[in-house]
PDB file of C-alpha atoms in Angstrom:
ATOM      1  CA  UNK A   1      54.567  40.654  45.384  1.00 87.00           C
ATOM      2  CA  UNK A   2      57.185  37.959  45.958  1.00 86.00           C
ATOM      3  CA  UNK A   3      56.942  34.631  44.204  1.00 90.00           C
ATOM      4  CA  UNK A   4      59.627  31.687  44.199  1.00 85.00           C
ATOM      5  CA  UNK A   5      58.690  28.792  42.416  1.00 85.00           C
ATOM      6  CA  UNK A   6      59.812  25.312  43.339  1.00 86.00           C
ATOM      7  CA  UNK A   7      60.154  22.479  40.557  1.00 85.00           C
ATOM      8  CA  UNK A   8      58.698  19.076  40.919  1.00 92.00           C
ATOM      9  CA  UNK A   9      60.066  15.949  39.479  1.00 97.00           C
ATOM     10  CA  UNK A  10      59.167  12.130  39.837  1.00 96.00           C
ATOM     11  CA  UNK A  11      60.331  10.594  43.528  1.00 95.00           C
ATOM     12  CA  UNK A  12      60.918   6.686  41.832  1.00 93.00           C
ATOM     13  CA  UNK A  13      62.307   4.820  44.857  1.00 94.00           C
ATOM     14  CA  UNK A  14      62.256   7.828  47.024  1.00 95.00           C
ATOM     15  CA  UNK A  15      65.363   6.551  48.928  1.00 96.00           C
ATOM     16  CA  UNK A  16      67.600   5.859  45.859  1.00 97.00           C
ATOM     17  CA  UNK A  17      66.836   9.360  44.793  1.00 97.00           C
ATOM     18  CA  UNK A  18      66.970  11.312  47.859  1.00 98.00           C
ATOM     19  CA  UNK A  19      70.641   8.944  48.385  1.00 98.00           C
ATOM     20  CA  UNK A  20      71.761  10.374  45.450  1.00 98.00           C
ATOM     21  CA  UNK A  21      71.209  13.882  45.864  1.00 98.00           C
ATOM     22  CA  UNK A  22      72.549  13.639  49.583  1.00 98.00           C
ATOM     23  CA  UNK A  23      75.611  12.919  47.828  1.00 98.00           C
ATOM     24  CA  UNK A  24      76.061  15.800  45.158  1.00 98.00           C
ATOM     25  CA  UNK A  25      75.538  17.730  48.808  1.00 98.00           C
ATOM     26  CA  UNK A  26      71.718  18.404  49.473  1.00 98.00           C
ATOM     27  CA  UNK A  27      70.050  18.156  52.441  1.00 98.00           C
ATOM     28  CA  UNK A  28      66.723  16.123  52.786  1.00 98.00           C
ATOM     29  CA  UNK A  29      64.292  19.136  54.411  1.00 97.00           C
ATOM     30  CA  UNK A  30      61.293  16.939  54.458  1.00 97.00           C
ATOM     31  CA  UNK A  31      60.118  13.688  53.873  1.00 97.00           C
ATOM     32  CA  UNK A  32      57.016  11.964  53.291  1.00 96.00           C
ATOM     33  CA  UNK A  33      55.810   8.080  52.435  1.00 93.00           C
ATOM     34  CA  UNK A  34      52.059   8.120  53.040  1.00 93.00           C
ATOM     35  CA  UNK A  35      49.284   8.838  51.843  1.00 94.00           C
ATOM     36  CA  UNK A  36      51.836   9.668  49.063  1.00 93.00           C
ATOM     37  CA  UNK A  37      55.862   9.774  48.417  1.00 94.00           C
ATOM     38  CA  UNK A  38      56.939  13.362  48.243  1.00 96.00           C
ATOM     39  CA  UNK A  39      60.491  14.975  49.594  1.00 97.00           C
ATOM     40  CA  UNK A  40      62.088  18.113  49.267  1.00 97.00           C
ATOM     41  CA  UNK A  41      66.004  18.823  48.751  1.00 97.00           C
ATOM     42  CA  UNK A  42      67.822  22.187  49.225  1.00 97.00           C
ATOM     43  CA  UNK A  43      71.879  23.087  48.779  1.00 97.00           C
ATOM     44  CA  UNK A  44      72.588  26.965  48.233  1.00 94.00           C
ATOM     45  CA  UNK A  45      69.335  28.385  48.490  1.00 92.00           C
ATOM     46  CA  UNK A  46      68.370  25.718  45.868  1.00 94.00           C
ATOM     47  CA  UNK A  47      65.088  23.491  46.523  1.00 96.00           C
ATOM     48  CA  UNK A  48      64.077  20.912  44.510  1.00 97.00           C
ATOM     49  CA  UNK A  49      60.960  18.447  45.240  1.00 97.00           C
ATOM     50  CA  UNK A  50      59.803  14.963  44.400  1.00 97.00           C
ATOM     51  CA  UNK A  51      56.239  13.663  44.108  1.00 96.00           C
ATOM     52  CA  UNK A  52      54.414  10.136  43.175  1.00 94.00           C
ATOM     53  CA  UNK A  53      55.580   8.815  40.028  1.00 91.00           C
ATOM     54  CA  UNK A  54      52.864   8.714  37.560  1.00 90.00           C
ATOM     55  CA  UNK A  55      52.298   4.417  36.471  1.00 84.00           C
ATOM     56  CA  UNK A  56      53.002   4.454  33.115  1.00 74.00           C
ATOM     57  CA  UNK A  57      52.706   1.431  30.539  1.00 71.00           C
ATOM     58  CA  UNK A  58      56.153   0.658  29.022  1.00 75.00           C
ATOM     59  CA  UNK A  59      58.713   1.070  31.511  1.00 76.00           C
ATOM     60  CA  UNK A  60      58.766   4.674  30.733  1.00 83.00           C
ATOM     61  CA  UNK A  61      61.122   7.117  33.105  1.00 86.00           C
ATOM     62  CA  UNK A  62      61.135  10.208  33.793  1.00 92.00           C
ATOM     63  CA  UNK A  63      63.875  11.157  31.269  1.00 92.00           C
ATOM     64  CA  UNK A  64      61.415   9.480  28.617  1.00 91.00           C
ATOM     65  CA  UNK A  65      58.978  12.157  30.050  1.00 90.00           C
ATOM     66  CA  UNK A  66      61.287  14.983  29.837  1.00 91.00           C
ATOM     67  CA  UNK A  67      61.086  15.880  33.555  1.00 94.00           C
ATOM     68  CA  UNK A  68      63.587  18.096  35.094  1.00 94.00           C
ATOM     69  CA  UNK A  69      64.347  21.321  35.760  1.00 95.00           C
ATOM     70  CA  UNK A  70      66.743  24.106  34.876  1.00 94.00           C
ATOM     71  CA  UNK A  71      69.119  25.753  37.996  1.00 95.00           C
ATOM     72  CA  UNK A  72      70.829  29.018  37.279  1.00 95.00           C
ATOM     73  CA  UNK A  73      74.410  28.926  39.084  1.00 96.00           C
ATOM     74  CA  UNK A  74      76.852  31.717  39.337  1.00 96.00           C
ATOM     75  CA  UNK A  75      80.100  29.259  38.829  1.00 96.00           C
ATOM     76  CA  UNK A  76      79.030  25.904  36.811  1.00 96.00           C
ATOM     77  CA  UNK A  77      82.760  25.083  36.396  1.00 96.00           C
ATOM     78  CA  UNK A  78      82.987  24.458  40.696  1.00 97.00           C
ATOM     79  CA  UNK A  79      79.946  22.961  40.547  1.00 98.00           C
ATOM     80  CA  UNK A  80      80.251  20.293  37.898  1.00 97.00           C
ATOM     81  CA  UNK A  81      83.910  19.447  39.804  1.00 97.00           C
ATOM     82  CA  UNK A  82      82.389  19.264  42.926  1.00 98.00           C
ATOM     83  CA  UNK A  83      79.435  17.248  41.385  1.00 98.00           C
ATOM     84  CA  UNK A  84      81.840  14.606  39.577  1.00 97.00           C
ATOM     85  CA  UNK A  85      84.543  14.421  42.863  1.00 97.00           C
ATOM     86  CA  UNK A  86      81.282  13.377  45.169  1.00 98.00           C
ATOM     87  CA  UNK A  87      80.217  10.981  42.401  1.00 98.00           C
ATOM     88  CA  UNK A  88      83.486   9.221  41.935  1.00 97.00           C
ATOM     89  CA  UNK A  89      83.696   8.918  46.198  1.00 97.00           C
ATOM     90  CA  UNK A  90      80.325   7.291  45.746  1.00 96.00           C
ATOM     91  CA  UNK A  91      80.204   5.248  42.764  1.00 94.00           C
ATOM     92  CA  UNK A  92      84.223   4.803  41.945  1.00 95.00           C
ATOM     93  CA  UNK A  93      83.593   7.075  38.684  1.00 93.00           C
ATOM     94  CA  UNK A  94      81.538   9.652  37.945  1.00 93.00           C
ATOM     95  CA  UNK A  95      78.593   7.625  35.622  1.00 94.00           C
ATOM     96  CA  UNK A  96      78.752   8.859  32.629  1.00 89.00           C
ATOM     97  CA  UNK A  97      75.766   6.393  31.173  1.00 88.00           C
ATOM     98  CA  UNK A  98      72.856   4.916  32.161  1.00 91.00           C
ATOM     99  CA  UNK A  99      71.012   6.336  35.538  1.00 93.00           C
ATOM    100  CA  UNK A 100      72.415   8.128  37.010  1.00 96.00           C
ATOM    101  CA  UNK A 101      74.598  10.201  35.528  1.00 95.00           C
ATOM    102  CA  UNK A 102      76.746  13.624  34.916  1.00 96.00           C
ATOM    103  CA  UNK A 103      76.800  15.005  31.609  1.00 93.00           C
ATOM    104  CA  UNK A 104      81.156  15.782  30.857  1.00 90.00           C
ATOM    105  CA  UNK A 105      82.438  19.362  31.424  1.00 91.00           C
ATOM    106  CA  UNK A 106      85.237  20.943  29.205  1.00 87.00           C
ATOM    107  CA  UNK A 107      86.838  24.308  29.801  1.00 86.00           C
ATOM    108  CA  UNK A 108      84.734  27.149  28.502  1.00 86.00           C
ATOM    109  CA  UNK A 109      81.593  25.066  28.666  1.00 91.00           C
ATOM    110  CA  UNK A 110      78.357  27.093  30.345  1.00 94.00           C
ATOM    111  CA  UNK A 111      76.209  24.218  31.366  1.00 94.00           C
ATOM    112  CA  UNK A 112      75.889  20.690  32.477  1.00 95.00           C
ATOM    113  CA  UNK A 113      73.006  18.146  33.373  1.00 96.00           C
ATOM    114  CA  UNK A 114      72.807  15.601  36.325  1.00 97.00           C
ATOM    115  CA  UNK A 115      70.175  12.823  35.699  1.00 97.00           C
ATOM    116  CA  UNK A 116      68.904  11.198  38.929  1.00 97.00           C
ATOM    117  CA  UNK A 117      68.172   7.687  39.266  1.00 96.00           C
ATOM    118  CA  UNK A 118      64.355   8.347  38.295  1.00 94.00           C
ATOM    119  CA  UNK A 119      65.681   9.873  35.017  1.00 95.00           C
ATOM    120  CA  UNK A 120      64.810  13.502  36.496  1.00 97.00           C
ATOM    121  CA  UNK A 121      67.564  15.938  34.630  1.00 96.00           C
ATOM    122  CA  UNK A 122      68.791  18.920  36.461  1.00 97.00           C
ATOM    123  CA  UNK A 123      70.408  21.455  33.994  1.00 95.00           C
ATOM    124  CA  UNK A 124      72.615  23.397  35.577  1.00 96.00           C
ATOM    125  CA  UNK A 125      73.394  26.580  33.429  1.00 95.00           C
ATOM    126  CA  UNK A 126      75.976  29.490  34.483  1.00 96.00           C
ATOM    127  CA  UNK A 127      73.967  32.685  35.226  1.00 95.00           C
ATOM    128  CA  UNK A 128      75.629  34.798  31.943  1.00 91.00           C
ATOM    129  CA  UNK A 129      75.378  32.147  29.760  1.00 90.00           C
ATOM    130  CA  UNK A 130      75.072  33.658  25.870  1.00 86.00           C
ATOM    131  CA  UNK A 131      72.177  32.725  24.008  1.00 85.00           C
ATOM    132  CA  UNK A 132      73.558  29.900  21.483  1.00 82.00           C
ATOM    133  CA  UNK A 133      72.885  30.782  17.437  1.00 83.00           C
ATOM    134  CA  UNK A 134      72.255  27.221  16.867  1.00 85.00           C
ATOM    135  CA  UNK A 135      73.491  26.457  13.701  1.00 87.00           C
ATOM    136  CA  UNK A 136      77.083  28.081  14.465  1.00 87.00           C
ATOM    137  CA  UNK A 137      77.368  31.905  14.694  1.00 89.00           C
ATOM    138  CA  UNK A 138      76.530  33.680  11.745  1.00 90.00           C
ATOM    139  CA  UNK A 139      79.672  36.001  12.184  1.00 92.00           C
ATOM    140  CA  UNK A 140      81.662  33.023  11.068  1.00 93.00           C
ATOM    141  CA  UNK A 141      81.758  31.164   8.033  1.00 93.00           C
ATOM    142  CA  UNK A 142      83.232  27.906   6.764  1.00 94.00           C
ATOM    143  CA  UNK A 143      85.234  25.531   8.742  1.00 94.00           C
ATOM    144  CA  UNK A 144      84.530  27.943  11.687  1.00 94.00           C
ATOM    145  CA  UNK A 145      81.028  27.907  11.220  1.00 92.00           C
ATOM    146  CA  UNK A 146      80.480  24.440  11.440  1.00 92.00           C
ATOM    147  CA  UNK A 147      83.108  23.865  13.999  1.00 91.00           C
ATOM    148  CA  UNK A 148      80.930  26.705  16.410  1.00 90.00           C
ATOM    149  CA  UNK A 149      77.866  24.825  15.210  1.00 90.00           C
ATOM    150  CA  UNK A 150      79.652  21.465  16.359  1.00 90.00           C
ATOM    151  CA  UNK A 151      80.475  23.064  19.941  1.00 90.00           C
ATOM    152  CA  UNK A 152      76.633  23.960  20.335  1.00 88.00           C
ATOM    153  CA  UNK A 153      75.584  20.179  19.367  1.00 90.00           C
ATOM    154  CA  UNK A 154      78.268  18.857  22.427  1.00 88.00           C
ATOM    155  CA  UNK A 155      77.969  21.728  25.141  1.00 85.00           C
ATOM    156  CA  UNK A 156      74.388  22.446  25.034  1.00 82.00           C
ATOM    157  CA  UNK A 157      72.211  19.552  23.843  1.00 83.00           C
ATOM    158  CA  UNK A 158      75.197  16.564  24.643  1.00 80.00           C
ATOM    159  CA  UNK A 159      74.482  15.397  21.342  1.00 88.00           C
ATOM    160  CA  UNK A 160      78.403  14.154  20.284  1.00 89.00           C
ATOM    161  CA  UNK A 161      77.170  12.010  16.837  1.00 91.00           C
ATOM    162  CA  UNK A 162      75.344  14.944  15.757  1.00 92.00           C
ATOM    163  CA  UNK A 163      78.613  17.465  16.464  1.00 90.00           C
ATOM    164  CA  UNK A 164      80.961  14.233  14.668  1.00 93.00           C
ATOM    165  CA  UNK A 165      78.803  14.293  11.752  1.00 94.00           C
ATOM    166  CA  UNK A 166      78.578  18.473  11.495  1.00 94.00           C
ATOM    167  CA  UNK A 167      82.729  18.241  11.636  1.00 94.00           C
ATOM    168  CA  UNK A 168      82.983  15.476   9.282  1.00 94.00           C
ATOM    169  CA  UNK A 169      80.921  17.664   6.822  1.00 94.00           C
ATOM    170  CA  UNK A 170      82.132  20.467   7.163  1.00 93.00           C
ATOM    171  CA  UNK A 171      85.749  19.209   6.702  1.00 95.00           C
ATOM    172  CA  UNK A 172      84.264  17.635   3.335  1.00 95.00           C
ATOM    173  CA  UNK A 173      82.890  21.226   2.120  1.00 94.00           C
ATOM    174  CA  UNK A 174      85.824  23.516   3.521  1.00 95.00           C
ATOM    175  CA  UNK A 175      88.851  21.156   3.843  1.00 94.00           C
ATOM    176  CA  UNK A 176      90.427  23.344   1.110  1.00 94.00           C
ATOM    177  CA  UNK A 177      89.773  26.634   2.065  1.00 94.00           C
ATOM    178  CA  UNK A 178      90.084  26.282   5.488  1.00 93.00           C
ATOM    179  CA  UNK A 179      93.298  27.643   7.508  1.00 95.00           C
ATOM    180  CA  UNK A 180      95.631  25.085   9.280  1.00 93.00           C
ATOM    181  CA  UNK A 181      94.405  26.351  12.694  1.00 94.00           C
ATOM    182  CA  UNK A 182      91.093  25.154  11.769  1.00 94.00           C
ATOM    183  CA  UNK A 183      92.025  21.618  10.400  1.00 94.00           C
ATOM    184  CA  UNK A 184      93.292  21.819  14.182  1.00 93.00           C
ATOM    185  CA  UNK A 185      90.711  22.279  16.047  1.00 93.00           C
ATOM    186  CA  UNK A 186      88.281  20.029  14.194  1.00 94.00           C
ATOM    187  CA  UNK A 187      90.832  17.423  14.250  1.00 94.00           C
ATOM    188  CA  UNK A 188      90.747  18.411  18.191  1.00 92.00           C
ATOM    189  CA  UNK A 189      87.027  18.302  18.746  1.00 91.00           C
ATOM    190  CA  UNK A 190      86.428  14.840  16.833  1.00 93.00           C
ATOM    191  CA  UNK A 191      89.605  13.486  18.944  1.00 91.00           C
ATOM    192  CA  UNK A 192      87.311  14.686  22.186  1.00 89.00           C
ATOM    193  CA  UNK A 193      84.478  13.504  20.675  1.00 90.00           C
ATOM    194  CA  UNK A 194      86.079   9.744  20.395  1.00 90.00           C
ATOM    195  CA  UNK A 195      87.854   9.628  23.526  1.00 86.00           C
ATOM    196  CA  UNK A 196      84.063  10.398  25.238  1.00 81.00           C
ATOM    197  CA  UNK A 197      82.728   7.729  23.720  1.00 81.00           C
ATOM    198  CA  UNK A 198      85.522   5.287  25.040  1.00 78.00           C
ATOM    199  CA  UNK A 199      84.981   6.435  28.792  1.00 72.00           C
ATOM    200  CA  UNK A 200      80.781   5.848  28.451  1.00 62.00           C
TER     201      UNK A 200
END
């Protein structure tokens, strides 16, 4: 029996949000304003659909709600390039804030998220991602440990002052035992850290 499954996320101003994914490069397959708003997308054999957003009391959006969806993706690197060139064409920088927005890529990083202008986030994960050991790998210890602990925090929940404070630890516990390489890199990763928070 063949099933495919097609996720569902909050339309908002249908035309803002269908606007925005026509420019990351989907195509609007079909379209519909009454007796409700609902719209499907599709690029690469990918489909995502909008329906009515729910009225809620407190301005709440759909990244309040934690609606999205999760898109496996054979090369997230091309994507996320792609993704951030159309953006920049579009809106004269890739947001990095606010709605909408792309979530920054470094090199060796396995996933990304797009939030729409509803707040909808689209994680877009590469297809042989490893499992993360959150908490840092348990093969490592020290410095290292915390500093694979701090890569988790940034790559796969975006959460930078969480990864800054994990570092900053870390180099309070392990500052003496720790090799010059690793000095490096956490002195590296807090550098990236600050320099992200200038360009948001």
């Amino acid at each position: 029996m063949a099933m495919r499954a097609i996720p569902a996320m909050w339309a908002g101003n249908l035309r803002e949000t269908l606007d925005f994914y026509i420019t990351l490069g989907y195509v609007v397959t079909y379209e519909m304003h009454k007796p409700y708003t609902y719209a499907e997308v599709e690029r690469d054999g990918c489909e995502l659909s909008f329906g009515p957003t729910p009225k809620l009391e407190g301005g709440i959006s759909a990244e309040d709600a934690y609606m999205g969806c999760l898109v496996m993706v054979d090369d997230v690197a091309a994507l996320h390039a792609q993704f951030k060139d159309a953006l920049e064409a579009h809106y004269g920088k890739a947001p990095a804030k606010g709605l909408p927005r792309i979530t920054r890529f470094k090199p060796g990083q396995t996933r990304f998220t797009v939030v729409d202008p509803v707040g909808n986030g689209v994680l877009y994960i590469q297809n042989d991602e490893p499992d993360p050991e959150y908490g840092g790998s348990k093969k490592l210890e020290g410095l290292s440990k915390a500093l694979d602990n701090a890569r988790i925090l940034t790559d796969f929940k975006n959460d930078d002052n969480a990864a800054k404070k994990v570092i900053e630890t870390g180099l309070r516990r392990f500052r003496t035992t720790a090799s010059p390489d690793e000095l490096t890199r956490a002195a590296d990763m807090l550098a990236e850290i600050e320099r992200a928070a200038k360009e948001q």
